[in-house]
Tab-separated table of C-alpha atoms in Angstrom:
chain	number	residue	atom	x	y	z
A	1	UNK	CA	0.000	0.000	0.000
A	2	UNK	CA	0.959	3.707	-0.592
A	3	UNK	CA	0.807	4.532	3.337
A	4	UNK	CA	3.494	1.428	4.196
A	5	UNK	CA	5.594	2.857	1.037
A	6	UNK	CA	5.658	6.592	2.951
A	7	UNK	CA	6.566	4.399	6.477
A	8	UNK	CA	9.209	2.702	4.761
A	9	UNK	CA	10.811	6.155	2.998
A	10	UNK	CA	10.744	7.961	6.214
A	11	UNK	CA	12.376	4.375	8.070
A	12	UNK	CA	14.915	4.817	5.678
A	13	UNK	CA	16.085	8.326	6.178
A	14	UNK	CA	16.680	7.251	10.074
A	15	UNK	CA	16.321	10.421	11.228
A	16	UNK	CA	14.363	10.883	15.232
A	17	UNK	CA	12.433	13.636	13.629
A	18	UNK	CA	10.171	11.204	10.959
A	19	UNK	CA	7.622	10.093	12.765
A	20	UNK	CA	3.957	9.075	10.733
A	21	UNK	CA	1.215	8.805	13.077
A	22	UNK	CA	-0.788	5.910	11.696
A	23	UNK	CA	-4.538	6.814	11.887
A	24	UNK	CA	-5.656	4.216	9.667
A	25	UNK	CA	-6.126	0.131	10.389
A	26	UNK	CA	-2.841	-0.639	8.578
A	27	UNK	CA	0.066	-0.858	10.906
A	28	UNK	CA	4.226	-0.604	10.184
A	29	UNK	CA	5.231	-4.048	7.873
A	30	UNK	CA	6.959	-6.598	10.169
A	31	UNK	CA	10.222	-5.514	11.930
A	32	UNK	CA	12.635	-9.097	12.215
A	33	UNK	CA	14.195	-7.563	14.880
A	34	UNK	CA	11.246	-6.432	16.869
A	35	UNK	CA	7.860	-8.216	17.606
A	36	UNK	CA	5.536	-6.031	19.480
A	37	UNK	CA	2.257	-8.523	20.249
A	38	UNK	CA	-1.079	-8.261	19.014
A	39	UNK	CA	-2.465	-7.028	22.096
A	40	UNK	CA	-0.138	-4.188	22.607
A	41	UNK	CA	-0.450	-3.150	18.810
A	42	UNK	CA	-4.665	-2.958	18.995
A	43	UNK	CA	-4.193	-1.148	22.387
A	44	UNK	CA	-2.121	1.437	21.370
A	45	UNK	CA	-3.876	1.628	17.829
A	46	UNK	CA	-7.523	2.053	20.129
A	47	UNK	CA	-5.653	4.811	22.692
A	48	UNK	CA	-6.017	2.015	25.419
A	49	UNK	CA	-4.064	2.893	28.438
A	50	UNK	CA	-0.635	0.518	28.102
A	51	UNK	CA	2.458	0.560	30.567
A	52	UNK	CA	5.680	-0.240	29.477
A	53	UNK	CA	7.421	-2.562	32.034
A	54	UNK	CA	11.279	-3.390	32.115
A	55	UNK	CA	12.790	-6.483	32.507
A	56	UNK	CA	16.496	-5.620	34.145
A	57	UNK	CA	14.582	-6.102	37.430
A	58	UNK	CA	13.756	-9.717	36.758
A	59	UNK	CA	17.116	-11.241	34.965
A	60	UNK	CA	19.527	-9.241	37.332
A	61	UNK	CA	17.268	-7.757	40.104
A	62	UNK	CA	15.529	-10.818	41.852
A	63	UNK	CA	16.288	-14.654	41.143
A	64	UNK	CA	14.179	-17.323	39.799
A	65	UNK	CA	11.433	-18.234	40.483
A	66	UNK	CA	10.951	-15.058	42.945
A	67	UNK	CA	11.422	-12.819	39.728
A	68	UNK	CA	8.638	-14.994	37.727
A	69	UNK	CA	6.481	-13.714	40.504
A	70	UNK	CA	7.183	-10.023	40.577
A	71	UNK	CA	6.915	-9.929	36.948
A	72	UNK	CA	3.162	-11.928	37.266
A	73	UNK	CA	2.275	-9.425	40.245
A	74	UNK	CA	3.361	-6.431	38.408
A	75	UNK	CA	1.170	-7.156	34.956
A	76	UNK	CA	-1.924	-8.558	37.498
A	77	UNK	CA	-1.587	-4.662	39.262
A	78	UNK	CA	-1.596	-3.347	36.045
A	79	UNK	CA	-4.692	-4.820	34.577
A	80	UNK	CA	-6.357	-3.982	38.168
A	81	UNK	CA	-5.791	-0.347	38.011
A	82	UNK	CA	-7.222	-0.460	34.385
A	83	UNK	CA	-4.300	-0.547	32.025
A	84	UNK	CA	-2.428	-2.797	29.540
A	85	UNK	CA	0.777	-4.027	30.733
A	86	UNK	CA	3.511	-4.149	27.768
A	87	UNK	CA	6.439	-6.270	29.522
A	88	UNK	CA	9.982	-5.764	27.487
A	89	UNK	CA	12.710	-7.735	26.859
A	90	UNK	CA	14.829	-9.886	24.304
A	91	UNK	CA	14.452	-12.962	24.162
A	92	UNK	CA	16.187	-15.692	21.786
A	93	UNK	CA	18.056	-12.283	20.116
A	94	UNK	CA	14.481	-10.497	18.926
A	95	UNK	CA	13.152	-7.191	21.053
A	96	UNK	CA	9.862	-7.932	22.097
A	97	UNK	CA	6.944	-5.697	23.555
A	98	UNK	CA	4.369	-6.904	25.727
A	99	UNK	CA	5.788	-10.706	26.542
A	100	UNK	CA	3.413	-13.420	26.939
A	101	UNK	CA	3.466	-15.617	29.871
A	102	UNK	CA	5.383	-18.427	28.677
A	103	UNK	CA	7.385	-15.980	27.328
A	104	UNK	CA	8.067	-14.030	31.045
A	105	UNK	CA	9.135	-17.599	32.512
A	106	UNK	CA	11.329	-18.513	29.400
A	107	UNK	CA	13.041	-15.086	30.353
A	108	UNK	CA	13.189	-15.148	34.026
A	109	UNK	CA	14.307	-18.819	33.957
A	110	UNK	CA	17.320	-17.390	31.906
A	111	UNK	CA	17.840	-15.033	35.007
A	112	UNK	CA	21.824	-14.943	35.849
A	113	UNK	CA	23.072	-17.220	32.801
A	114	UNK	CA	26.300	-15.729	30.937
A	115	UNK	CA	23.947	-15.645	27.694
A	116	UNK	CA	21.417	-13.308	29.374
A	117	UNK	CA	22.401	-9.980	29.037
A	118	UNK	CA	21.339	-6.711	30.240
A	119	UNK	CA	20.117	-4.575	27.349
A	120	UNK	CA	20.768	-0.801	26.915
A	121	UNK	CA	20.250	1.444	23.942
A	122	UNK	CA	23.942	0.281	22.613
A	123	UNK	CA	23.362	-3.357	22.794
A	124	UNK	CA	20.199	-3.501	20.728
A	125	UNK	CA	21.535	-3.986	17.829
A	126	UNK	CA	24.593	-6.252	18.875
A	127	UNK	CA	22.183	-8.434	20.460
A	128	UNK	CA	19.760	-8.586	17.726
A	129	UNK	CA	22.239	-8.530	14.794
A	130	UNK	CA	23.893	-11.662	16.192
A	131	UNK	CA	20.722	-13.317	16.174
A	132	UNK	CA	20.879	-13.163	12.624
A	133	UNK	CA	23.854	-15.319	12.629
A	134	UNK	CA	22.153	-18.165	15.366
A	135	UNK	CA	24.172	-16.216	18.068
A	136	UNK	CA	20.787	-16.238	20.265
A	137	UNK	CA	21.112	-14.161	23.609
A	138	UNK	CA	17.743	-12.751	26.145
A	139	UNK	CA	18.094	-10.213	27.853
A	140	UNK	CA	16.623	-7.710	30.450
A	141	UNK	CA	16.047	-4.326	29.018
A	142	UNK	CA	17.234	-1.163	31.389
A	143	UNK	CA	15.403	1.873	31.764
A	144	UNK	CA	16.902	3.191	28.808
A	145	UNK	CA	16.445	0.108	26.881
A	146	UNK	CA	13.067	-0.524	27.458
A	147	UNK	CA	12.113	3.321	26.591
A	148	UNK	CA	13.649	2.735	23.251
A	149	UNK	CA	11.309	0.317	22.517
A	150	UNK	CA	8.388	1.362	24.048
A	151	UNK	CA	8.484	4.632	21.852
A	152	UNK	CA	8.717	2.596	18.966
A	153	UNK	CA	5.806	0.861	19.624
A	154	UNK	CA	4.093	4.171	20.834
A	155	UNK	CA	4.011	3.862	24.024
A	156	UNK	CA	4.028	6.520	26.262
A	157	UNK	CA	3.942	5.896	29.759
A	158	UNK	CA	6.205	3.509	31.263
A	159	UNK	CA	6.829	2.703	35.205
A	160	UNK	CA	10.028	1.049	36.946
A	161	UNK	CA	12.017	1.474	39.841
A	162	UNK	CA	14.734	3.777	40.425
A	163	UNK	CA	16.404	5.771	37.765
A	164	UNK	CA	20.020	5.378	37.359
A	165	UNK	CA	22.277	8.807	37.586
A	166	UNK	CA	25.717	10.081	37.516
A	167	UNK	CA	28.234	8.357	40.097
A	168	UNK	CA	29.736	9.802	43.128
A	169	UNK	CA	33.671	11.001	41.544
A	170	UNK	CA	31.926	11.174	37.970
A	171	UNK	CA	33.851	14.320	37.290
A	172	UNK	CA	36.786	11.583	37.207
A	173	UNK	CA	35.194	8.494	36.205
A	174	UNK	CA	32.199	10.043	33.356
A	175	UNK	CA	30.368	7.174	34.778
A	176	UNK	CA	26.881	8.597	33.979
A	177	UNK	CA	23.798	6.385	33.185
A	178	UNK	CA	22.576	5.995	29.801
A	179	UNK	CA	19.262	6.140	31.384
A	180	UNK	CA	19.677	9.869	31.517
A	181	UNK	CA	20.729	10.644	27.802
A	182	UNK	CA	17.752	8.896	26.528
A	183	UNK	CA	16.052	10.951	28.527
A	184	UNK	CA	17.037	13.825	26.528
A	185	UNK	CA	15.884	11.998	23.236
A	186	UNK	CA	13.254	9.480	23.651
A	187	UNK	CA	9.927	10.687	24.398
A	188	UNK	CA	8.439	8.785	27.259
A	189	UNK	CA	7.262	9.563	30.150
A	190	UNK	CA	8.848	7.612	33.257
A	191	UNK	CA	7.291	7.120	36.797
A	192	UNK	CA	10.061	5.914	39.368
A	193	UNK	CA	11.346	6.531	42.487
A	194	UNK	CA	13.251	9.048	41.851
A	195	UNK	CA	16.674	7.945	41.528
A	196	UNK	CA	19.296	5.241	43.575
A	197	UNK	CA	19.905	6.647	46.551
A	198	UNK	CA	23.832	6.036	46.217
A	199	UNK	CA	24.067	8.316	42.951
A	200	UNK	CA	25.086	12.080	43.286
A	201	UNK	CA	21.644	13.138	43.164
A	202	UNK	CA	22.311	17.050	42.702
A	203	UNK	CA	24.381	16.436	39.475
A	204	UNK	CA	21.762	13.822	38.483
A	205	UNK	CA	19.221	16.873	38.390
A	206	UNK	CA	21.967	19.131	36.758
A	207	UNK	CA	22.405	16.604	34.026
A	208	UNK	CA	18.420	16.161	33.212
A	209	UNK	CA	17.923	19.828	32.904
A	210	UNK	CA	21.183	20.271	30.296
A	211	UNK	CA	19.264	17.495	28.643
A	212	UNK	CA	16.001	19.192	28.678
A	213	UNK	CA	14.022	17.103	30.549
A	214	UNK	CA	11.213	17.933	32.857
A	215	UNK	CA	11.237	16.537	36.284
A	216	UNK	CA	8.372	16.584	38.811
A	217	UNK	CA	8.292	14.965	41.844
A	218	UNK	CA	4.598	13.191	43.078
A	219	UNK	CA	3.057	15.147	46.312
A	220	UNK	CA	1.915	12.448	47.324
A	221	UNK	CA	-0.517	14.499	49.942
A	222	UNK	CA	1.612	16.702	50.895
A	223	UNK	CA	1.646	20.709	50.466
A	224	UNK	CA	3.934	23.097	48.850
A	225	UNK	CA	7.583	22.363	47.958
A	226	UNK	CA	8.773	18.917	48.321
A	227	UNK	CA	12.009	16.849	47.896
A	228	UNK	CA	13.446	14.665	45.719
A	229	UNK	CA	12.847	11.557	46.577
A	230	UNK	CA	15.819	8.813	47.096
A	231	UNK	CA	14.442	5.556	46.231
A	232	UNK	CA	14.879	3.813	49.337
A	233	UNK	CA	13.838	7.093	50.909
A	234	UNK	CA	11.246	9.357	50.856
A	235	UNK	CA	13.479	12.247	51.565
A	236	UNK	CA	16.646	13.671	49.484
A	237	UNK	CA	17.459	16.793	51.137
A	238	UNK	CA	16.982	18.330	47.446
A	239	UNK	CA	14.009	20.336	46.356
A	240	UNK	CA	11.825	18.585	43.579
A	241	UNK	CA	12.522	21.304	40.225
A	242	UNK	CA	8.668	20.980	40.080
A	243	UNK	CA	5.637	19.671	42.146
A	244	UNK	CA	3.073	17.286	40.137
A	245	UNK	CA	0.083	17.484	42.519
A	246	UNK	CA	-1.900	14.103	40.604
A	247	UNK	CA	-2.460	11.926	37.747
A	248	UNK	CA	-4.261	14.414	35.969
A	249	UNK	CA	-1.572	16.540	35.867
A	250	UNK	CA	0.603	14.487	35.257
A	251	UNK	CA	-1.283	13.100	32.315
A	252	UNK	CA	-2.003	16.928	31.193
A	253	UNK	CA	2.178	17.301	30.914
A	254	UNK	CA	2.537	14.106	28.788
A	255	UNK	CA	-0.303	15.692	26.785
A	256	UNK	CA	0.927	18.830	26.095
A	257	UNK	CA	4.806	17.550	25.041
A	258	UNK	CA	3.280	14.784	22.521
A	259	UNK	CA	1.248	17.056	21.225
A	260	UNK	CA	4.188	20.225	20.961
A	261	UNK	CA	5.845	17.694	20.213
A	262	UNK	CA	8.854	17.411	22.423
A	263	UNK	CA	11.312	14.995	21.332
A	264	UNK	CA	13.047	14.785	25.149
A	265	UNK	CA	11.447	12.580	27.322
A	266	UNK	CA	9.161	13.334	31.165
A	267	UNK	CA	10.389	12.243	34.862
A	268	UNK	CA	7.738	11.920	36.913
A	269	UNK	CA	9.251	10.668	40.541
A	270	UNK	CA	6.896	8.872	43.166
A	271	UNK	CA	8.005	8.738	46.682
A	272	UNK	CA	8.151	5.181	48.509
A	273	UNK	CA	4.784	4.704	50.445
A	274	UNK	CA	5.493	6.258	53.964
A	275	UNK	CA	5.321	2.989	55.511
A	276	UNK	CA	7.976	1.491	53.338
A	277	UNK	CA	10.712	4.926	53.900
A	278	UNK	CA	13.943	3.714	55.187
A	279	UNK	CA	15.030	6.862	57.399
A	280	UNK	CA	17.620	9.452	55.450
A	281	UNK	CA	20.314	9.158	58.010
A	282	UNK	CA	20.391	5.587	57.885
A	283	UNK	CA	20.518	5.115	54.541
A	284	UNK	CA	23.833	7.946	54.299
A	285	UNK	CA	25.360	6.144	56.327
A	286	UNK	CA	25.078	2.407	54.558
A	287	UNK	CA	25.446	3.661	51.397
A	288	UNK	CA	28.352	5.486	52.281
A	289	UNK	CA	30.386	2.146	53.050
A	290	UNK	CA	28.597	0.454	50.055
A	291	UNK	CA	30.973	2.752	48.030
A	292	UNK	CA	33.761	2.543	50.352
A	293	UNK	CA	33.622	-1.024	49.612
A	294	UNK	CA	33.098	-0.968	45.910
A	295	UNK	CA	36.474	1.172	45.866
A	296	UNK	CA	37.946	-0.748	48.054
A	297	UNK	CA	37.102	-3.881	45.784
A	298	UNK	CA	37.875	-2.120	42.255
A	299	UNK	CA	34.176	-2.369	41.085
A	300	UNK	CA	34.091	0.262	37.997
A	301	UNK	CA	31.516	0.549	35.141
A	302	UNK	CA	28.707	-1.509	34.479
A	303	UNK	CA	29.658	-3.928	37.711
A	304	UNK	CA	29.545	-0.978	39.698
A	305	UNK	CA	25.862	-0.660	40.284
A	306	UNK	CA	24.856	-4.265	41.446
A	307	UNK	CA	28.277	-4.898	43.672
A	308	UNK	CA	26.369	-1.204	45.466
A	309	UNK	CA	23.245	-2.855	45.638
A	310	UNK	CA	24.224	-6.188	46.974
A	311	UNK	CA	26.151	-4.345	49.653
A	312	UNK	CA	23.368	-2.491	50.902
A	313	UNK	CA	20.859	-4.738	50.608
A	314	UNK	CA	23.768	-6.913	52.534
A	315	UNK	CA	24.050	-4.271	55.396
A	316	UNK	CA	20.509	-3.889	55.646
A	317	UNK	CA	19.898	-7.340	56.289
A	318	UNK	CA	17.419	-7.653	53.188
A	319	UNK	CA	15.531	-4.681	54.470
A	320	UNK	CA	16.421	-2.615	50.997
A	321	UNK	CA	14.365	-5.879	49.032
A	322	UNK	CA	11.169	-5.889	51.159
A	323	UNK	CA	11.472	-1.864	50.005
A	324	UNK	CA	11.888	-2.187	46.395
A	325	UNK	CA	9.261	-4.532	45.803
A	326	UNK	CA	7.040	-1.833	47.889
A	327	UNK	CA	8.208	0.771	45.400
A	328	UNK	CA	8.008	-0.701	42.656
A	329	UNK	CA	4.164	-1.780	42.812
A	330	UNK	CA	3.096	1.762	44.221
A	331	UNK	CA	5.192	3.205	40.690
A	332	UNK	CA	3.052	0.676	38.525
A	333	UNK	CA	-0.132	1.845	40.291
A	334	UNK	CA	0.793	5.382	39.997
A	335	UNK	CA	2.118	4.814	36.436
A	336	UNK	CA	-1.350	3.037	35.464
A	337	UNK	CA	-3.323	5.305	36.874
A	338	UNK	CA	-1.025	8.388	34.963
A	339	UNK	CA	-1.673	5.892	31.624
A	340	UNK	CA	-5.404	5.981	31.974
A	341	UNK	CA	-5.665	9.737	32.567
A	342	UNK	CA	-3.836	10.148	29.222
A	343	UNK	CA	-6.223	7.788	27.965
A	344	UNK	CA	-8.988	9.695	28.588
A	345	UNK	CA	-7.374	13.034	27.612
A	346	UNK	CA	-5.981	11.888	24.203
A	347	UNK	CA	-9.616	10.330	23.809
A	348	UNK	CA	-11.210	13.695	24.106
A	349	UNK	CA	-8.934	15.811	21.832
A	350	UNK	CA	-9.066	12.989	19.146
């Protein structure tokens, strides 16, 4: 058809400002590197309310068959609060949006194997190109990887965990999450915790702004100015750049930059339920022999972050788990419930 000729043209040119918003029944022709599934495509074709979900959390976050669990709860809370859940991952060296359920437990099974990898924007195509020559890896896409792909399946809204940030000494080091760069470039809208507690939060905000991208922090019930949040912690000791008093507002924000359009992507941070809040001072203090120890032990780069995280959760006595399985539910609610205000809006400005 004339329409899939255009799609094809403007795929060609590879350029992040050719987009062509499909208002028709005919969707892109097949990608062999990317299956998005039925489900996902009709939702997001019928301005359904879908949340992107990563998968890092389940093949190097919790072990099998724990993560098989989380990943079950997580789509069940989803579908609850009135949304589509679009799980993302790689699996056999092909991207794929909105896993099945054999497909979850094929992928959390692979949890901790040497050929399941964690996937970022720069191992897309590594990972999927060897698949091409029956070099099949999974893998668990970041917060980074999984926005990449949930754009391209137009999705907008997509809930996780805790953000990843620039490093403590990365003036030194330029250790500085890809997670913020695509950010900058990819526009979705992402509801977490704000980010780890262990990253230099300050330079973390500095780096989001130089990247254009708007941050608001959840009140969460609470009035005027609030703080950043810290993941395991509710408080930051660094004033939110804006307030997002709801949903609605939240929804209104996503509105107004698709509709601009924006090509930078939203931060939306929710605070840990109050119950859940490890105090500030305890956390400093943990965290700040997590990274004495990850110096001490020569952990750099990409092995940096979990060596930190199994420390703490390690001096904590597990207390940091029971937390992030807290957080990350009341982010899926609050991302769902951000989803189906968009829904709505979208629905009456069609």
């Amino acid at each position: 058809m004339a329409l899939n000729r255009v799609w094809k043209s403007l795929a060609r040119r590879g350029q992040p400002g050719y987009r062509v918003r499909l208002s028709f029944s005919t969707r892109p022709p097949k990608n062999p590197f990317l299956h998005i599934s039925e489900e996902i495509q009709e939702a997001v074709h019928s301005n359904k309310p879908v949340v992107a979900l990563e998968t890092t959390i389940y093949t190097h976050g919790f072990p099998y068959p724990q993560n098989t669990a989380l990943a079950s709860h997580l789509e069940s809370v989803v579908r609850l609060n009135g949304g589509i859940p679009a799980t993302i991952g790689v699996l056999n060296g092909t991207a794929r949006v909105g896993l099945s359920p054999e497909e979850i437990i094929e992928l959390t099974a692979s949890a901790g194997k040497p050929d399941t990898k964690k996937v970022s924007r720069r191992d897309l195509a590594y990972i999927c190109g060897l698949g091409m020559t029956g070099t099949n890896f999974n893998g668990g896409t970041t917060i980074a990887g999984t926005m990449v792909l949930a754009h391209l399946a137009g999705i907008k809204v997509f809930a996780t965990g805790g953000l990843g940030g620039v490093h403590q000494g990365a003036e030194n080091s330029m250790d500085i999450s890809a997670d913020l760069t695509e950010l900058g470039r990819t526009p979705v809208a992402v509801i977490s915790s704000g980010c780890k507690s262990f990253l230099d939060i300050p330079r973390t905000l500095e780096y989001l702004e130089t990247q254009g991208v708007g941050v608001g922090t959840f009140a969460d019930g609470r009035e005027g100015n609030v703080e950043f949040p810290a993941f395991w912690t509710r408080d930051s000791g660094i004033s939110s750049p804006t307030v997002i008093r709801d949903e609605t507002a939240a929804a209104a924000i996503i509105f107004a930059q698709s509709s601009l359009p924006l090509s930078s992507g939203l931060l939306f941070a929710n605070p840990v339920p109050s119950q859940y809040s490890i105090p500030k001072a305890q956390m400093d203090t943990i965290i700040a022999q997590a990274i004495l120890d990850a110096k001490n032990s020569g952990s750099t780069g990409s092995d940096n972050t979990p060596f930190i995280l199994a420390r703490i959760r390690e001096l904590t006595a597990g207390q940091t788990v029971m937390v992030n399985r807290a957080l990350v539910e009341a982010n899926v609610i609050r991302g769902t419930r951000v989803a189906c205000e968009l829904s709505m809006l979208e629905g009456s400005h069609g």
